[in-house]
PDB file of C-alpha atoms in Angstrom:
ATOM      1  CA  MET A   1      14.759 -18.255  -5.675  1.00 95.00           C
ATOM      2  CA  ILE A   2      13.233 -14.987  -6.663  1.00 97.00           C
ATOM      3  CA  LYS A   3      11.912 -14.998 -10.528  1.00 97.00           C
ATOM      4  CA  VAL A   4      12.458 -11.440 -11.915  1.00 98.00           C
ATOM      5  CA  LEU A   5      10.793 -10.350 -15.271  1.00 98.00           C
ATOM      6  CA  LEU A   6      12.631  -7.415 -17.000  1.00 97.00           C
ATOM      7  CA  VAL A   7      10.462  -4.432 -18.882  1.00 97.00           C
ATOM      8  CA  ASP A   8      12.079  -1.855 -20.666  1.00 95.00           C
ATOM      9  CA  ASP A   9      12.137  -0.926 -24.041  1.00 94.00           C
ATOM     10  CA  GLN A  10      16.156  -0.445 -24.577  1.00 92.00           C
ATOM     11  CA  SER A  11      17.817  -3.389 -24.930  1.00 91.00           C
ATOM     12  CA  LEU A  12      21.061  -2.304 -22.983  1.00 87.00           C
ATOM     13  CA  ILE A  13      19.051  -1.619 -20.160  1.00 90.00           C
ATOM     14  CA  ARG A  14      18.046  -4.219 -19.969  1.00 93.00           C
ATOM     15  CA  GLN A  15      21.106  -6.223 -20.672  1.00 91.00           C
ATOM     16  CA  GLY A  16      22.644  -3.838 -18.070  1.00 91.00           C
ATOM     17  CA  LEU A  17      20.576  -5.254 -15.510  1.00 92.00           C
ATOM     18  CA  ARG A  18      20.510  -8.601 -16.436  1.00 93.00           C
ATOM     19  CA  ALA A  19      23.792  -8.270 -15.626  1.00 91.00           C
ATOM     20  CA  LEU A  20      24.188  -6.989 -12.592  1.00 90.00           C
ATOM     21  CA  LEU A  21      21.390  -8.871 -11.266  1.00 94.00           C
ATOM     22  CA  GLU A  22      22.344 -12.565 -12.227  1.00 92.00           C
ATOM     23  CA  LEU A  23      25.623 -11.731 -10.036  1.00 91.00           C
ATOM     24  CA  GLU A  24      22.644 -12.572  -6.754  1.00 93.00           C
ATOM     25  CA  SER A  25      22.552 -15.524  -5.838  1.00 94.00           C
ATOM     26  CA  ASP A  26      19.131 -15.408  -4.750  1.00 96.00           C
ATOM     27  CA  LEU A  27      17.709 -13.424  -8.336  1.00 96.00           C
ATOM     28  CA  GLU A  28      16.897 -15.138 -11.368  1.00 97.00           C
ATOM     29  CA  ILE A  29      16.071 -13.312 -14.102  1.00 97.00           C
ATOM     30  CA  VAL A  30      13.002 -15.337 -16.278  1.00 98.00           C
ATOM     31  CA  GLY A  31      12.789 -13.172 -18.890  1.00 97.00           C
ATOM     32  CA  GLU A  32      12.658  -9.692 -20.837  1.00 97.00           C
ATOM     33  CA  ALA A  33      10.037  -7.499 -22.644  1.00 98.00           C
ATOM     34  CA  GLU A  34      10.326  -4.218 -24.667  1.00 97.00           C
ATOM     35  CA  ASN A  35       6.822  -3.332 -23.976  1.00 97.00           C
ATOM     36  CA  GLY A  36       3.859  -3.624 -21.641  1.00 96.00           C
ATOM     37  CA  GLU A  37       2.159  -5.884 -24.070  1.00 97.00           C
ATOM     38  CA  ILE A  38       4.990  -8.569 -24.256  1.00 98.00           C
ATOM     39  CA  ALA A  39       5.499  -8.157 -20.416  1.00 98.00           C
ATOM     40  CA  LEU A  40       1.569  -9.423 -20.188  1.00 97.00           C
ATOM     41  CA  ASP A  41       2.010 -12.562 -22.554  1.00 97.00           C
ATOM     42  CA  LEU A  42       5.454 -13.592 -20.848  1.00 98.00           C
ATOM     43  CA  ILE A  43       3.831 -13.280 -17.035  1.00 98.00           C
ATOM     44  CA  ALA A  44       1.343 -15.869 -18.024  1.00 97.00           C
ATOM     45  CA  LYS A  45       4.229 -18.090 -19.192  1.00 97.00           C
ATOM     46  CA  LEU A  46       6.820 -17.737 -17.061  1.00 97.00           C
ATOM     47  CA  GLU A  47       4.905 -16.289 -13.813  1.00 96.00           C
ATOM     48  CA  PRO A  48       7.696 -13.907 -12.019  1.00 98.00           C
ATOM     49  CA  ASP A  49       7.526 -13.085  -8.421  1.00 97.00           C
ATOM     50  CA  VAL A  50       8.468  -9.680  -9.258  1.00 97.00           C
ATOM     51  CA  VAL A  51       8.396  -7.204 -12.438  1.00 98.00           C
ATOM     52  CA  LEU A  52      10.919  -4.340 -12.835  1.00 97.00           C
ATOM     53  CA  MET A  53       9.110  -2.067 -15.038  1.00 95.00           C
ATOM     54  CA  ASP A  54       9.702   1.148 -16.921  1.00 93.00           C
ATOM     55  CA  MET A  55       7.471   3.418 -17.430  1.00 90.00           C
ATOM     56  CA  ARG A  56       7.564   5.049 -21.137  1.00 90.00           C
ATOM     57  CA  MET A  57       7.213   2.400 -24.079  1.00 94.00           C
ATOM     58  CA  PRO A  58       5.968   1.769 -27.386  1.00 93.00           C
ATOM     59  CA  ILE A  59       2.409  -0.051 -27.799  1.00 95.00           C
ATOM     60  CA  MET A  60       1.610  -0.359 -24.078  1.00 95.00           C
ATOM     61  CA  ASP A  61       3.406   1.773 -21.490  1.00 94.00           C
ATOM     62  CA  GLY A  62       4.598   0.932 -17.660  1.00 93.00           C
ATOM     63  CA  VAL A  63       1.137   2.344 -16.446  1.00 92.00           C
ATOM     64  CA  ALA A  64      -1.354   0.297 -19.027  1.00 94.00           C
ATOM     65  CA  ALA A  65       1.037  -2.705 -18.337  1.00 96.00           C
ATOM     66  CA  THR A  66       0.753  -2.199 -14.203  1.00 95.00           C
ATOM     67  CA  LYS A  67      -3.099  -1.909 -14.227  1.00 94.00           C
ATOM     68  CA  GLU A  68      -3.770  -4.343 -16.694  1.00 96.00           C
ATOM     69  CA  ILE A  69      -1.031  -7.309 -14.396  1.00 96.00           C
ATOM     70  CA  GLN A  70      -2.845  -6.241 -10.862  1.00 92.00           C
ATOM     71  CA  LYS A  71      -6.242  -7.217 -13.180  1.00 92.00           C
ATOM     72  CA  ARG A  72      -4.777 -10.401 -14.093  1.00 95.00           C
ATOM     73  CA  PHE A  73      -1.807 -11.868 -12.271  1.00 95.00           C
ATOM     74  CA  GLN A  74      -2.673 -10.447  -8.625  1.00 84.00           C
ATOM     75  CA  GLY A  75       0.266 -12.154  -7.141  1.00 90.00           C
ATOM     76  CA  VAL A  76       2.837 -10.642  -9.158  1.00 96.00           C
ATOM     77  CA  LYS A  77       4.854  -7.524  -7.708  1.00 96.00           C
ATOM     78  CA  VAL A  78       5.359  -4.394  -9.601  1.00 96.00           C
ATOM     79  CA  LEU A  79       8.252  -2.275  -9.245  1.00 95.00           C
ATOM     80  CA  VAL A  80       8.518   0.790 -11.195  1.00 92.00           C
ATOM     81  CA  LEU A  81      12.310   1.706 -12.542  1.00 88.00           C
ATOM     82  CA  THR A  82      11.759   5.560 -13.553  1.00 82.00           C
ATOM     83  CA  THR A  83      13.717   8.726 -14.392  1.00 76.00           C
ATOM     84  CA  PHE A  84      13.120  11.926 -12.266  1.00 62.00           C
ATOM     85  CA  ASP A  85      11.039  13.376 -15.007  1.00 63.00           C
ATOM     86  CA  ASP A  86       8.144  11.015 -14.761  1.00 68.00           C
ATOM     87  CA  GLU A  87       6.215  11.740 -11.542  1.00 72.00           C
ATOM     88  CA  GLU A  88       3.184  11.394 -13.659  1.00 76.00           C
ATOM     89  CA  TYR A  89       3.791   8.207 -14.876  1.00 78.00           C
ATOM     90  CA  VAL A  90       4.830   6.973 -11.039  1.00 78.00           C
ATOM     91  CA  LYS A  91       1.861   8.283  -9.726  1.00 78.00           C
ATOM     92  CA  ALA A  92      -0.929   6.681 -12.035  1.00 82.00           C
ATOM     93  CA  ALA A  93       1.571   3.581 -11.270  1.00 84.00           C
ATOM     94  CA  LEU A  94       1.133   3.332  -8.184  1.00 82.00           C
ATOM     95  CA  GLN A  95      -2.520   4.104  -7.884  1.00 82.00           C
ATOM     96  CA  TYR A  96      -2.674   1.038  -9.815  1.00 86.00           C
ATOM     97  CA  GLY A  97      -1.093  -0.930  -7.595  1.00 88.00           C
ATOM     98  CA  ALA A  98       2.956  -0.785  -8.618  1.00 91.00           C
ATOM     99  CA  MET A  99       4.675  -1.376  -5.048  1.00 90.00           C
ATOM    100  CA  GLY A 100       6.843   1.139  -5.166  1.00 85.00           C
ATOM    101  CA  TYR A 101       9.303   2.706  -7.634  1.00 87.00           C
ATOM    102  CA  LEU A 102      12.827   3.479  -7.702  1.00 87.00           C
ATOM    103  CA  LEU A 103      15.110   5.508  -9.995  1.00 84.00           C
ATOM    104  CA  LYS A 104      17.083   3.576 -13.143  1.00 82.00           C
ATOM    105  CA  ASP A 105      20.257   5.300 -11.731  1.00 81.00           C
ATOM    106  CA  THR A 106      19.652   2.909  -8.466  1.00 84.00           C
ATOM    107  CA  PRO A 107      23.057   1.176  -6.988  1.00 85.00           C
ATOM    108  CA  SER A 108      22.601  -2.517  -8.173  1.00 84.00           C
ATOM    109  CA  GLU A 109      23.098  -3.338  -4.264  1.00 86.00           C
ATOM    110  CA  GLU A 110      20.088  -1.418  -3.283  1.00 87.00           C
ATOM    111  CA  LEU A 111      17.887  -2.568  -6.855  1.00 91.00           C
ATOM    112  CA  ALA A 112      18.336  -5.784  -4.919  1.00 92.00           C
ATOM    113  CA  VAL A 113      17.147  -5.350  -1.935  1.00 91.00           C
ATOM    114  CA  ALA A 114      14.334  -3.420  -3.204  1.00 92.00           C
ATOM    115  CA  ILE A 115      13.273  -6.451  -5.082  1.00 95.00           C
ATOM    116  CA  ARG A 116      13.017  -9.037  -1.730  1.00 94.00           C
ATOM    117  CA  ALA A 117      11.111  -6.386  -0.007  1.00 90.00           C
ATOM    118  CA  VAL A 118       8.666  -5.822  -2.340  1.00 92.00           C
ATOM    119  CA  GLN A 119       8.527  -9.721  -3.168  1.00 93.00           C
ATOM    120  CA  LYS A 120       7.901 -10.000   0.919  1.00 90.00           C
ATOM    121  CA  GLY A 121       5.268  -7.381   0.401  1.00 87.00           C
ATOM    122  CA  TYR A 122       6.742  -4.116   1.384  1.00 85.00           C
ATOM    123  CA  THR A 123       6.469  -0.815  -0.484  1.00 81.00           C
ATOM    124  CA  GLN A 124       9.832   0.632  -1.883  1.00 79.00           C
ATOM    125  CA  LEU A 125       9.736   4.682  -2.195  1.00 75.00           C
ATOM    126  CA  GLY A 126      13.194   5.749  -3.964  1.00 72.00           C
ATOM    127  CA  PRO A 127      14.787   9.321  -3.251  1.00 64.00           C
ATOM    128  CA  GLY A 128      14.054  12.369  -5.046  1.00 62.00           C
ATOM    129  CA  ILE A 129      10.508  12.051  -7.084  1.00 59.00           C
ATOM    130  CA  VAL A 130       8.534  11.364  -3.614  1.00 58.00           C
ATOM    131  CA  LYS A 131       9.213  14.639  -2.508  1.00 60.00           C
ATOM    132  CA  LYS A 132       7.818  16.271  -5.860  1.00 58.00           C
ATOM    133  CA  LEU A 133       5.162  14.039  -5.530  1.00 60.00           C
ATOM    134  CA  LEU A 134       3.961  15.448  -1.917  1.00 61.00           C
ATOM    135  CA  THR A 135       4.824  18.697  -3.293  1.00 60.00           C
ATOM    136  CA  GLN A 136       2.180  18.120  -5.832  1.00 55.00           C
ATOM    137  CA  PHE A 137      -0.574  16.534  -3.384  1.00 54.00           C
ATOM    138  CA  GLN A 138      -0.110  19.233  -0.739  1.00 56.00           C
ATOM    139  CA  ALA A 139      -0.061  22.341  -3.364  1.00 55.00           C
ATOM    140  CA  SER A 140      -3.708  20.751  -4.437  1.00 52.00           C
ATOM    141  CA  VAL A 141      -5.367  20.860  -0.915  1.00 50.00           C
ATOM    142  CA  THR A 142      -3.492  23.712   0.549  1.00 49.00           C
ATOM    143  CA  SER A 143      -6.970  26.465  -0.905  1.00 49.00           C
ATOM    144  CA  GLN A 144      -8.790  23.869   0.676  1.00 50.00           C
ATOM    145  CA  THR A 145      -7.774  24.001   4.082  1.00 46.00           C
ATOM    146  CA  PRO A 146      -8.748  20.336   4.903  1.00 55.00           C
ATOM    147  CA  SER A 147      -9.611  19.433   8.371  1.00 69.00           C
ATOM    148  CA  ILE A 148      -8.407  16.681  10.814  1.00 78.00           C
ATOM    149  CA  PRO A 149     -10.021  13.563   9.641  1.00 81.00           C
ATOM    150  CA  PRO A 150     -11.708  11.746  12.884  1.00 86.00           C
ATOM    151  CA  SER A 151     -10.075   8.608  12.334  1.00 90.00           C
ATOM    152  CA  LEU A 152      -6.483  10.249  11.904  1.00 91.00           C
ATOM    153  CA  ALA A 153      -7.502  12.000  15.300  1.00 89.00           C
ATOM    154  CA  GLU A 154      -8.197   8.511  16.659  1.00 91.00           C
ATOM    155  CA  LEU A 155      -4.934   6.685  16.046  1.00 95.00           C
ATOM    156  CA  THR A 156      -2.624   6.144  19.368  1.00 95.00           C
ATOM    157  CA  PRO A 157       0.386   8.518  20.092  1.00 94.00           C
ATOM    158  CA  ARG A 158       2.406   5.676  18.976  1.00 96.00           C
ATOM    159  CA  GLU A 159       1.085   5.184  15.833  1.00 96.00           C
ATOM    160  CA  LYS A 160       1.247   8.645  15.348  1.00 95.00           C
ATOM    161  CA  GLU A 161       4.990   8.334  15.657  1.00 96.00           C
ATOM    162  CA  VAL A 162       4.939   5.414  12.944  1.00 96.00           C
ATOM    163  CA  LEU A 163       3.016   7.110  10.618  1.00 95.00           C
ATOM    164  CA  LEU A 164       5.443  10.378  10.723  1.00 94.00           C
ATOM    165  CA  LEU A 165       8.857   7.741  10.549  1.00 94.00           C
ATOM    166  CA  ILE A 166       6.724   6.182   7.213  1.00 91.00           C
ATOM    167  CA  ALA A 167       6.314   9.569   5.680  1.00 88.00           C
ATOM    168  CA  THR A 168       9.983  10.096   6.126  1.00 86.00           C
ATOM    169  CA  GLY A 169      10.525   6.860   3.902  1.00 84.00           C
ATOM    170  CA  ALA A 170      11.761   4.526   7.478  1.00 88.00           C
ATOM    171  CA  ASN A 171      10.879   0.750   7.001  1.00 91.00           C
ATOM    172  CA  ASN A 172       9.724  -1.611   9.450  1.00 93.00           C
ATOM    173  CA  ARG A 173      13.307  -2.289  10.703  1.00 93.00           C
ATOM    174  CA  GLU A 174      14.682   1.574  10.749  1.00 93.00           C
ATOM    175  CA  ILE A 175      10.998   2.264  12.517  1.00 94.00           C
ATOM    176  CA  ALA A 176      11.464  -0.128  15.354  1.00 95.00           C
ATOM    177  CA  GLN A 177      15.303   0.976  15.637  1.00 95.00           C
ATOM    178  CA  GLN A 178      14.350   4.253  16.436  1.00 94.00           C
ATOM    179  CA  LEU A 179      11.331   3.414  18.835  1.00 95.00           C
ATOM    180  CA  TYR A 180      12.990   0.979  20.448  1.00 95.00           C
ATOM    181  CA  ILE A 181      10.203  -1.308  19.606  1.00 95.00           C
ATOM    182  CA  SER A 182       9.980  -5.125  17.723  1.00 95.00           C
ATOM    183  CA  GLU A 183       9.560  -5.293  13.895  1.00 94.00           C
ATOM    184  CA  GLY A 184       6.815  -6.994  14.711  1.00 95.00           C
ATOM    185  CA  THR A 185       5.416  -4.678  16.635  1.00 96.00           C
ATOM    186  CA  VAL A 186       6.001  -1.947  13.610  1.00 95.00           C
ATOM    187  CA  LYS A 187       4.085  -4.230  11.360  1.00 94.00           C
ATOM    188  CA  ASN A 188       0.963  -4.533  13.574  1.00 96.00           C
ATOM    189  CA  HIS A 189       0.885  -0.295  13.658  1.00 95.00           C
ATOM    190  CA  VAL A 190       0.957  -0.144  10.079  1.00 95.00           C
ATOM    191  CA  THR A 191      -1.566  -2.517   9.757  1.00 95.00           C
ATOM    192  CA  ASN A 192      -3.629  -0.791  12.304  1.00 94.00           C
ATOM    193  CA  ILE A 193      -2.626   2.831  10.895  1.00 95.00           C
ATOM    194  CA  LEU A 194      -3.977   1.301   7.175  1.00 92.00           C
ATOM    195  CA  ASN A 195      -7.097  -0.329   8.235  1.00 92.00           C
ATOM    196  CA  ARG A 196      -8.232   2.682  10.295  1.00 90.00           C
ATOM    197  CA  LEU A 197      -7.292   4.941   7.860  1.00 91.00           C
ATOM    198  CA  HIS A 198      -8.860   2.992   5.102  1.00 86.00           C
ATOM    199  CA  LEU A 199      -5.492   3.270   3.185  1.00 87.00           C
ATOM    200  CA  ARG A 200      -3.863   0.954   0.820  1.00 82.00           C
ATOM    201  CA  ASP A 201      -0.632   1.069   1.256  1.00 85.00           C
ATOM    202  CA  ARG A 202       2.494   2.391   2.738  1.00 86.00           C
ATOM    203  CA  THR A 203       2.852   5.639   0.208  1.00 79.00           C
ATOM    204  CA  GLN A 204      -0.643   6.358   0.858  1.00 81.00           C
ATOM    205  CA  ALA A 205       0.521   6.745   4.372  1.00 87.00           C
ATOM    206  CA  ALA A 206       3.003   8.973   3.908  1.00 85.00           C
ATOM    207  CA  ILE A 207       0.776  11.396   1.594  1.00 79.00           C
ATOM    208  CA  ILE A 208      -1.913  11.744   4.413  1.00 85.00           C
ATOM    209  CA  ALA A 209       1.011  12.181   7.331  1.00 87.00           C
ATOM    210  CA  ASN A 210       2.628  14.733   5.009  1.00 81.00           C
ATOM    211  CA  THR A 211      -0.692  16.691   4.514  1.00 79.00           C
ATOM    212  CA  TYR A 212      -1.269  16.723   8.504  1.00 84.00           C
ATOM    213  CA  LEU A 213       2.182  17.060   9.396  1.00 84.00           C
ATOM    214  CA  SER A 214       1.696  19.682  11.723  1.00 84.00           C
ATOM    215  CA  TYR A 215      -1.332  17.982  13.395  1.00 86.00           C
ATOM    216  CA  LEU A 216       0.489  14.749  14.186  1.00 89.00           C
ATOM    217  CA  LYS A 217       3.458  16.802  15.700  1.00 89.00           C
ATOM    218  CA  ASP A 218       1.671  18.693  17.878  1.00 87.00           C
ATOM    219  CA  SER A 219      -0.725  15.674  19.209  1.00 88.00           C
ATOM    220  CA  ILE A 220       1.943  12.873  20.181  1.00 85.00           C
TER     221      ILE A 220
END
């Protein structure tokens, strides 16, 4: 059973999420919080596996709460629930250790799948906002004409293929299907990529891949 804590300042949203997620036999909603400060107290008491975290909240917002969770409760995974206009909050939350984000209008079935994936340690990137984040990042480095990092050039052709697919948002199963290899092999490649490039997670890998997209495609 995966224990889930709902954190949102709007009670209607919390009630709606609870009603939908309680239909899933392997998910248990152990509590609700209306801001990050209350969430931290409940995490200490309830020990949830996954926290569904809103970004804009009074007293303590989702960014500050995510930062504190990573300091104090390292086994707890944070999945951000956000709107299309919250990209600055999303960037900050990901930097502080959130495992991914989904838009608030994500269908309940997809949300349940994302919770299960995050609980296992996989990063979840929702549609729409990731394109805005990547566009902003690329614009910030365009004027610098970045050179190719040696560690990127040292990746094998297969690792570069995996990295390019990570940039599209593909998960391990989808990458395995496209490259006709096992999920275990994909997992090993992803681990090697993150270690070689000194990256924390797939989000950072996607940003790197999109920054050096032309090089990766040409070098395979």
